[in-house]
Short mmCIF file of C-alpha atoms in Angstrom, two decimals:
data_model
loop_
_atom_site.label_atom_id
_atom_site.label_comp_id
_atom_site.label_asym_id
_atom_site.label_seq_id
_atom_site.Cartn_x
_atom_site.Cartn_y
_atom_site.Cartn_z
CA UNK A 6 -247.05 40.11 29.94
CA UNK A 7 -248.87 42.43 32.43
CA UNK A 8 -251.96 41.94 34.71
CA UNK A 9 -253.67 44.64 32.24
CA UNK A 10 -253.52 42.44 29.14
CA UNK A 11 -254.85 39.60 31.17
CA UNK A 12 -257.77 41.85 32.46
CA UNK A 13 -258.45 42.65 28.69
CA UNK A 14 -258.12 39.40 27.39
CA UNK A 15 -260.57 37.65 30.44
CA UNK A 16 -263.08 41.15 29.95
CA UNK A 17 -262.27 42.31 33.77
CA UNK A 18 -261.06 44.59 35.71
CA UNK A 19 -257.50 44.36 37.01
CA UNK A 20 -258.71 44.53 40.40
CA UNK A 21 -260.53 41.44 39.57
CA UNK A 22 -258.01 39.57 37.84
CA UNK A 23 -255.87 40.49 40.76
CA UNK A 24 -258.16 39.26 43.52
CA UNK A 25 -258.77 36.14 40.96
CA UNK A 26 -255.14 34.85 41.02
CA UNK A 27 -254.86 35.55 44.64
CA UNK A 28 -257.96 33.04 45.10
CA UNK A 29 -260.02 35.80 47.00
CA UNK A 30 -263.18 34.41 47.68
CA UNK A 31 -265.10 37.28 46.57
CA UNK A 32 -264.53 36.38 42.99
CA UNK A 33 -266.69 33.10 41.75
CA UNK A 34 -265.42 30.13 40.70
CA UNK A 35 -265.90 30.37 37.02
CA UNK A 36 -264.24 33.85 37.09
CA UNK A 37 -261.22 32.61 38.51
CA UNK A 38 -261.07 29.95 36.24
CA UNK A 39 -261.36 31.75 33.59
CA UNK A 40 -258.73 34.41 34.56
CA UNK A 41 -256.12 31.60 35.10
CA UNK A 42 -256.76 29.85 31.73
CA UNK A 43 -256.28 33.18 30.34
CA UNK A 44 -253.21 33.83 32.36
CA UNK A 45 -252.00 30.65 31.48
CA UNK A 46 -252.47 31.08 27.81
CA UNK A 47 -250.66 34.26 28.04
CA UNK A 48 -247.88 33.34 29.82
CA UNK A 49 -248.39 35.62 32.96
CA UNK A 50 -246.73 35.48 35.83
CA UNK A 51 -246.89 37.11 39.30
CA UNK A 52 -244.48 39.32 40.25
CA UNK A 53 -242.26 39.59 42.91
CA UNK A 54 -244.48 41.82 44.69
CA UNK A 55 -247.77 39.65 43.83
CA UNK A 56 -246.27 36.37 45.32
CA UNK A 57 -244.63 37.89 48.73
CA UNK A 58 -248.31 39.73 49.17
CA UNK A 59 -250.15 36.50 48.89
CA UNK A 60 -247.70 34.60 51.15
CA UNK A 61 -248.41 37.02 54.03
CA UNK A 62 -245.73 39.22 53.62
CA UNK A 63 -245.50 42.56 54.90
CA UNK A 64 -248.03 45.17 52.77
CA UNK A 65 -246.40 48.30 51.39
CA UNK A 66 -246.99 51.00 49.02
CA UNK A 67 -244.64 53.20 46.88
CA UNK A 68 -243.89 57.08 47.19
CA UNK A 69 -241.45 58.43 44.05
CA UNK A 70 -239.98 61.39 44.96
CA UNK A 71 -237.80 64.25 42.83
CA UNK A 72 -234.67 63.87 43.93
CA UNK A 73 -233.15 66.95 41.72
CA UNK A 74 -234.59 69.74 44.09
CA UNK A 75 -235.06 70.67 47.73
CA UNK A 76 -237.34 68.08 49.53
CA UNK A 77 -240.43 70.72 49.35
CA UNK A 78 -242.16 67.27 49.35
CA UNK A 79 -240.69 65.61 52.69
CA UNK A 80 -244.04 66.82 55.21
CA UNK A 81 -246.03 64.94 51.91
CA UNK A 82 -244.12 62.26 52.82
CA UNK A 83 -243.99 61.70 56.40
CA UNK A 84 -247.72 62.48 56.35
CA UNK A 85 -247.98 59.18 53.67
CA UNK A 86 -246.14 57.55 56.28
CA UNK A 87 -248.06 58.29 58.87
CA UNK A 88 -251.17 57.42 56.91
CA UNK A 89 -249.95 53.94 55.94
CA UNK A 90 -249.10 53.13 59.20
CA UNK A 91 -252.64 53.29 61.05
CA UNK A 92 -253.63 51.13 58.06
CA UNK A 93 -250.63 48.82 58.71
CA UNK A 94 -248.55 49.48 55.73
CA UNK A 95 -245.44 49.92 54.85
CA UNK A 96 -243.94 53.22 52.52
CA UNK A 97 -240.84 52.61 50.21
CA UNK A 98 -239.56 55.82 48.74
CA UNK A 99 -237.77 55.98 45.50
CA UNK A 100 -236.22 59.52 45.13
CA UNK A 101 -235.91 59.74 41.37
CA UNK A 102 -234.96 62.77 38.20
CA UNK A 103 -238.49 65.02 37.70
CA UNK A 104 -238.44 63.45 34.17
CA UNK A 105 -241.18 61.16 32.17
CA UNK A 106 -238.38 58.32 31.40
CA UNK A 107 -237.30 58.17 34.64
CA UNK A 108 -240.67 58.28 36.47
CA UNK A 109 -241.74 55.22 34.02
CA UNK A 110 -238.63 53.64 34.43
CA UNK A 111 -239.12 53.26 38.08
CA UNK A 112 -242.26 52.14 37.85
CA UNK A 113 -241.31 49.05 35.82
CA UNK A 114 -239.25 48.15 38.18
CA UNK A 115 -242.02 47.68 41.22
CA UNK A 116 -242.73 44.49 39.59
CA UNK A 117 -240.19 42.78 41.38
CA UNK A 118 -240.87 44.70 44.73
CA UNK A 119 -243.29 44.16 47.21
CA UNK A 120 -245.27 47.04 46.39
CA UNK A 121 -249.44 47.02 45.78
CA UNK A 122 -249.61 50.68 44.58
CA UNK A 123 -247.54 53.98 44.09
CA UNK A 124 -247.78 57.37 44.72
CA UNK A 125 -245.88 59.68 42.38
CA UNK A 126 -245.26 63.57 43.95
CA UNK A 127 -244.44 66.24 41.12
CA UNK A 128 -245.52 64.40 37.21
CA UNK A 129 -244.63 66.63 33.79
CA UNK A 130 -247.03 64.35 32.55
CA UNK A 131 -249.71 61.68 33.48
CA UNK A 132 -250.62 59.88 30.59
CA UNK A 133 -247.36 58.07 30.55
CA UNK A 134 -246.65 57.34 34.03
CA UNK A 135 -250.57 55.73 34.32
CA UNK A 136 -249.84 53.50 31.38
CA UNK A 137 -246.94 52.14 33.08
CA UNK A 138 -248.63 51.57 36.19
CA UNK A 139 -251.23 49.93 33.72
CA UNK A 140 -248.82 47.34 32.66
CA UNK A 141 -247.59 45.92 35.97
CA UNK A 142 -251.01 45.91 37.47
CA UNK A 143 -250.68 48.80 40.41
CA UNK A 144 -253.13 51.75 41.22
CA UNK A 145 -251.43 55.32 40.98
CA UNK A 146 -252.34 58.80 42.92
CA UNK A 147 -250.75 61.84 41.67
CA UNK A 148 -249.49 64.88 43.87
CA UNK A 149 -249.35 67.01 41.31
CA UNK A 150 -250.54 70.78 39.93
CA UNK A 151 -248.49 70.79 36.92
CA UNK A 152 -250.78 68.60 34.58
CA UNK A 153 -253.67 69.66 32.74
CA UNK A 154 -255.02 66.62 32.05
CA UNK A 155 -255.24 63.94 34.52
CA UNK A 156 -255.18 60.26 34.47
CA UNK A 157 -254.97 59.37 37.81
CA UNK A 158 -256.74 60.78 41.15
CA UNK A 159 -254.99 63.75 41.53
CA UNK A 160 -254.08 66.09 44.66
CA UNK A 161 -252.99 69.99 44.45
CA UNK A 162 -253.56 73.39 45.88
CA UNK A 163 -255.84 75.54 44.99
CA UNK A 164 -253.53 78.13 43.26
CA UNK A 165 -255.48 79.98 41.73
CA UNK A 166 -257.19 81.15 44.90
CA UNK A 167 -253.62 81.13 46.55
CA UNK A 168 -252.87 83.51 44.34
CA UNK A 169 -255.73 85.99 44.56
CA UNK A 170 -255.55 86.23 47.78
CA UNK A 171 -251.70 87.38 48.25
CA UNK A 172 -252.42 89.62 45.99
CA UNK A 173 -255.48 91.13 47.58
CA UNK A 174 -252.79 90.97 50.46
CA UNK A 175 -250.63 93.36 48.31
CA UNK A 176 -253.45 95.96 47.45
CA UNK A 177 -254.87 95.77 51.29
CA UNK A 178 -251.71 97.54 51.65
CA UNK A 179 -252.04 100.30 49.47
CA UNK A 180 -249.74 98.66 46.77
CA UNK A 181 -251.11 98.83 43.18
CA UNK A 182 -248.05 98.41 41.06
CA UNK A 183 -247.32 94.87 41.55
CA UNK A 184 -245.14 92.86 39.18
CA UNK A 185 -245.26 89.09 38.82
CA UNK A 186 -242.01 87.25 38.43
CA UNK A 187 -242.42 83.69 36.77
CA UNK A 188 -240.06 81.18 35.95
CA UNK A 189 -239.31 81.30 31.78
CA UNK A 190 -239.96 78.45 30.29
CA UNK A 191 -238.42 75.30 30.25
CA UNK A 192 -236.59 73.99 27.28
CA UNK A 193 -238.91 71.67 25.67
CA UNK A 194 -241.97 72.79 27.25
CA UNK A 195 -244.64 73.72 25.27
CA UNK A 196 -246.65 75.59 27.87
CA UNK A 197 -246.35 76.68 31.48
CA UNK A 198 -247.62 74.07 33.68
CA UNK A 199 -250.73 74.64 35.69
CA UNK A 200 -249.86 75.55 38.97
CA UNK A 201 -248.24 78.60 36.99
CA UNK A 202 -251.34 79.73 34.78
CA UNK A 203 -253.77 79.21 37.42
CA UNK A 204 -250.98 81.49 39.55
CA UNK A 205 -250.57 84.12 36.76
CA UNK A 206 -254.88 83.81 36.37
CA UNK A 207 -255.57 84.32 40.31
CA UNK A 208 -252.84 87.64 40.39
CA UNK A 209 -255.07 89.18 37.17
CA UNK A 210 -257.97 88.67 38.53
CA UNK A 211 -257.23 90.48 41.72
CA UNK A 212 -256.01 93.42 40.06
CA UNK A 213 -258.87 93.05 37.70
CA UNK A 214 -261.55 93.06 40.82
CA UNK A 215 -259.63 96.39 42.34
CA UNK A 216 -260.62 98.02 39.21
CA UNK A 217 -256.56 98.24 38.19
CA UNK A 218 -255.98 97.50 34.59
CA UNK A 219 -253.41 94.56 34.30
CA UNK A 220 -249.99 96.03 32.82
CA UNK A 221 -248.16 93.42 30.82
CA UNK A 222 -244.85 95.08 31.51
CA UNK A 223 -245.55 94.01 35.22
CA UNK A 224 -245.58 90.38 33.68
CA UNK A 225 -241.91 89.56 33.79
CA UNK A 226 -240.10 85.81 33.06
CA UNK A 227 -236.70 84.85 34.88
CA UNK A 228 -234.18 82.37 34.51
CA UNK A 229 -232.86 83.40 37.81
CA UNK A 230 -232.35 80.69 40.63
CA UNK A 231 -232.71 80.43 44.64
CA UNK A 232 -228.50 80.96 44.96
CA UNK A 233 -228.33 83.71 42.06
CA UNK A 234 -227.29 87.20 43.74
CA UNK A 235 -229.15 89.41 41.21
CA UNK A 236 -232.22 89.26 38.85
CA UNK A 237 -231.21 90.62 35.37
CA UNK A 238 -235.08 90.62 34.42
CA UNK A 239 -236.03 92.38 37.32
CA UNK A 240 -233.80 94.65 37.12
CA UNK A 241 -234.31 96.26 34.01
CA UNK A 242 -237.98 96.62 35.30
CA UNK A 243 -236.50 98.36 38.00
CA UNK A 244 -234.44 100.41 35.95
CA UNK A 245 -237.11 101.52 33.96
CA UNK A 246 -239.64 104.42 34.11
CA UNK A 247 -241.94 102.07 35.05
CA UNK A 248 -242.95 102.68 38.97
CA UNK A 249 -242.95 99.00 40.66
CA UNK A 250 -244.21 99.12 44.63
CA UNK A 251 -244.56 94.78 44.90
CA UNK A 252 -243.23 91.75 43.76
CA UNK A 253 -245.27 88.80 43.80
CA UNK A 254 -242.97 85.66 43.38
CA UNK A 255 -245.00 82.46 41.69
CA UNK A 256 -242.95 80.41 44.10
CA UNK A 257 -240.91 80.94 46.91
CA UNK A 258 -237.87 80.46 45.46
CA UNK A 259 -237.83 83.07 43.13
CA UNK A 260 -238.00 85.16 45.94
CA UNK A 261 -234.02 85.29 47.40
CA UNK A 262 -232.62 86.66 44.25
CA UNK A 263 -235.57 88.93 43.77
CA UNK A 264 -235.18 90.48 47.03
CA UNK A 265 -230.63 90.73 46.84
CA UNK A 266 -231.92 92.68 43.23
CA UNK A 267 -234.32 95.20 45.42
CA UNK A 268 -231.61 95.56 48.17
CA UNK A 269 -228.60 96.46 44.99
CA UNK A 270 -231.02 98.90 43.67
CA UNK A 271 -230.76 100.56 47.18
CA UNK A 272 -234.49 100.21 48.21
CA UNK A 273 -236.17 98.68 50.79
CA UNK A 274 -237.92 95.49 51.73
CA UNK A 275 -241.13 96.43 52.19
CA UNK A 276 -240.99 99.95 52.82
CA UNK A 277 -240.28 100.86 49.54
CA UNK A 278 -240.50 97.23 47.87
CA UNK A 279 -243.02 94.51 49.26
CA UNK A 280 -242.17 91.09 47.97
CA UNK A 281 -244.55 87.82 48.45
CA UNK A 282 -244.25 84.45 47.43
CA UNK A 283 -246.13 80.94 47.39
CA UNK A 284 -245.39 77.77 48.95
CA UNK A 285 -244.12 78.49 52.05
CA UNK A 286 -241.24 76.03 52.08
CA UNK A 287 -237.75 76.67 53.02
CA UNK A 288 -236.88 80.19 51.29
CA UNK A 289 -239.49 81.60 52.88
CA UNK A 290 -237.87 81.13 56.01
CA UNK A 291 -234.23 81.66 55.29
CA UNK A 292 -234.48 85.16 53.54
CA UNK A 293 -234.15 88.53 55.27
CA UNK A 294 -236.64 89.82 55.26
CA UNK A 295 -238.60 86.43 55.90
CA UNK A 296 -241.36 85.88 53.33
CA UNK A 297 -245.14 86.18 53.24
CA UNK A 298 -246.56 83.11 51.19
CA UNK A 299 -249.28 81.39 50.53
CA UNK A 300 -248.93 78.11 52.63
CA UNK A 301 -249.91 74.93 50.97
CA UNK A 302 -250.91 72.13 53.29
CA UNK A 303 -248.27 69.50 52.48
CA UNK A 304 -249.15 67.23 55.24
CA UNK A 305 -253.17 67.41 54.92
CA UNK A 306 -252.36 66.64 51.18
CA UNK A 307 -250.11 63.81 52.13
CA UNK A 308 -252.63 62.16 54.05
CA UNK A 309 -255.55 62.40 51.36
CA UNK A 310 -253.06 61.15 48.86
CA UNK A 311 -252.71 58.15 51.12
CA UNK A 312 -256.11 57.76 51.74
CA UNK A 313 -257.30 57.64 48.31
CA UNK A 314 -254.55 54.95 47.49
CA UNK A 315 -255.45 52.53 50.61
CA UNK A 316 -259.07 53.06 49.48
CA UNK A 317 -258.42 51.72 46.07
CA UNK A 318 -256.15 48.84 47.42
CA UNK A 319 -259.29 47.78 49.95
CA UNK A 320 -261.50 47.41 46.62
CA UNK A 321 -262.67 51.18 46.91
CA UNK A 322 -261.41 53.06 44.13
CA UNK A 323 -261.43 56.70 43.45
CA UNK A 324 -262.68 58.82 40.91
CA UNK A 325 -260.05 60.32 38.37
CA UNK A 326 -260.02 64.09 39.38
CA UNK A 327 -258.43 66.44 40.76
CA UNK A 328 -258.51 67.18 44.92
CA UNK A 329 -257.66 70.47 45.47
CA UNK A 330 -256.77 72.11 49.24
CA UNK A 331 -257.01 75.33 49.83
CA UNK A 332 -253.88 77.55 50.75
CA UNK A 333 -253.62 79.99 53.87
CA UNK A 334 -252.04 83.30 54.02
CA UNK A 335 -248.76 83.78 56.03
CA UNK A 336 -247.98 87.22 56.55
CA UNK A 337 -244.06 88.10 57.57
CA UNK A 338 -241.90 90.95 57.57
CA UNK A 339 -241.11 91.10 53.28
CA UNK A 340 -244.47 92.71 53.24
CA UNK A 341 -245.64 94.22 56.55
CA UNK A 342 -242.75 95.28 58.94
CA UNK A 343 -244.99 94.40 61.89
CA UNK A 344 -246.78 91.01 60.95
CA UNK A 345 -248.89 91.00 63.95
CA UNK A 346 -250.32 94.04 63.60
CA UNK A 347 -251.95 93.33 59.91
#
């Protein structure tokens, strides 16, 4: 029995029911009474996390993390932190697989913790992971850009800008043949997920503006990881008759393998190659040359995340959409051998 079926069967909110059982005097008498016989009818009973909340305990909130990749997400999190703290919370971090049953799974389990909401970073999909949340009673934000369709507030870059503007990066400097080099996708994926269309969307419509026809053999799909010495797909475009003067990388991370299969072709980085990326996490930085990105503000999108939850735990709760942050260029040598001259 969840604090959702109570709220249906009594005809209010969780929040309410919530507040109700906790004996908040905001909620009148006959509402409260009313929410308990229906608890009590129902068999409900507080969890864990309900009973050490109401006893004074210590207030906290929940960040699940992948735990399958490189902690991209860690400045999210220590901004969260940060966040939480001013409003004297608490942050309890469960690192966790980037999967659906694994995300709900976790999320089951805050019943028993002393945890009043829960903010999941990096969600193949919504739908599931607010229905859980649903059943134990807990608001949800989502740091996410790889869902279409939201259920949850929802925080992201704004990739498809990101994207236009490394690429109008790219032509500034007299490039016009530039590829873009996606991940292929996933088994069991039926689409790409956002981030990646509105990535692939903001690189055509650059070229598009520039008056350069978009060439669909410049389009090119990789299985090729961060550790991976070569890029087979990228190098039969290279091997072609098909002239190639930039690589734009949907993600950082494409970008070390990209750049080992420029230098085995025996041309330069970005004399005779430029290569850019998006992100701006840890490949960008450990590559030679080091990478031009688009930036995305991890920490100012930590905080908001953290903002909109504490809003909805003090009674405030926020629209479902999506919050998007604009990205900033960061120009390095994998593009312009002088940076500070650009």
């Amino acid at each position: 029995m969840t604090l959702a079926e109570v709220a249906r069967s009594a005809g209010v909110g969780i929040a309410t029911v919530s507040r109700a059982l906790g004996g908040n005097a905001d909620v009148s008498e006959d509402t409260r009474a009313r929410v308990r016989a229906v608890a009590d009818e129902l068999g409900y009973r507080p969890s864990v996390a309900a009973r050490a909340l109401r006893r004074g305990g210590h207030r906290a909130f929940s960040v699940i993390v992948p735990n399958d990749q490189w902690g991209w997400w860690e400045p999210v999190v220590r901004a969260c932190i940060t966040a939480a703290g001013e409003a004297g919370y608490q942050v309890l971090i469960h690192p966790i697989p980037t999967s659906n049953e694994g995300l709900t799974d976790v999320i089951e389990t805050l019943v028993d913790v002393p945890t009043e909401g829960v903010i999941v970073i990096s969600v193949p999909d919504q739908k599931p992971v607010r229905e859980a949340c649903d059943r134990i009673g807990i608001p949800a934000v989502a740091l996410d850009d790889t869902s279409t369709t939201i259920h949850m507030p929802c925080i992201s870059a704004a990739n498809l800008d990101g994207a236009h503007q490394v690429t109008q990066h790219l032509l500034g400097l007299g490039r016009t043949r530039i590829a873009f080099l996606a991940p292929r996708l996933a088994i069991g994926m039926t689409e790409d997920p956002l981030f990646l269309r509105d990535r692939l969307a903001g690189y055509r419509q650059a070229l598009e503006a520039a008056g350069i026809t978009v060439d669909p053999n410049l389009i090119i799909e990789t299985n090729a990881q961060e550790s991976d010495s070569r890029c087979p797909e990228l190098a039969n475009l290279l091997e072609q008759d098909v002239p190639v003067d930039a690589v734009f990388c949907a993600y950082d991370q494409l970008a070390p393998s990209a750049l080992r299969e420029i230098a085995h072709h025996s041309l330069r980085t970005p004399e005779d190659v430029a290569v850019a990326g998006f992100d701006d996490e840890r490949a960008a930085l450990l590559v030679t040359p080091q990478l031009t990105t688009a930036r995305q503000p991890y920490a100012e999108m930590g905080r908001k995340a953290a903002e909109l939850l504490l809003d909805n735990l003090a009674g405030e709760p926020s629209p479902v959409e999506r919050y998007e942050f604009p990205t900033s260029l960061v120009v390095r040598d994998s593009t312009v051998s002088t940076p500070g001259a650009f």
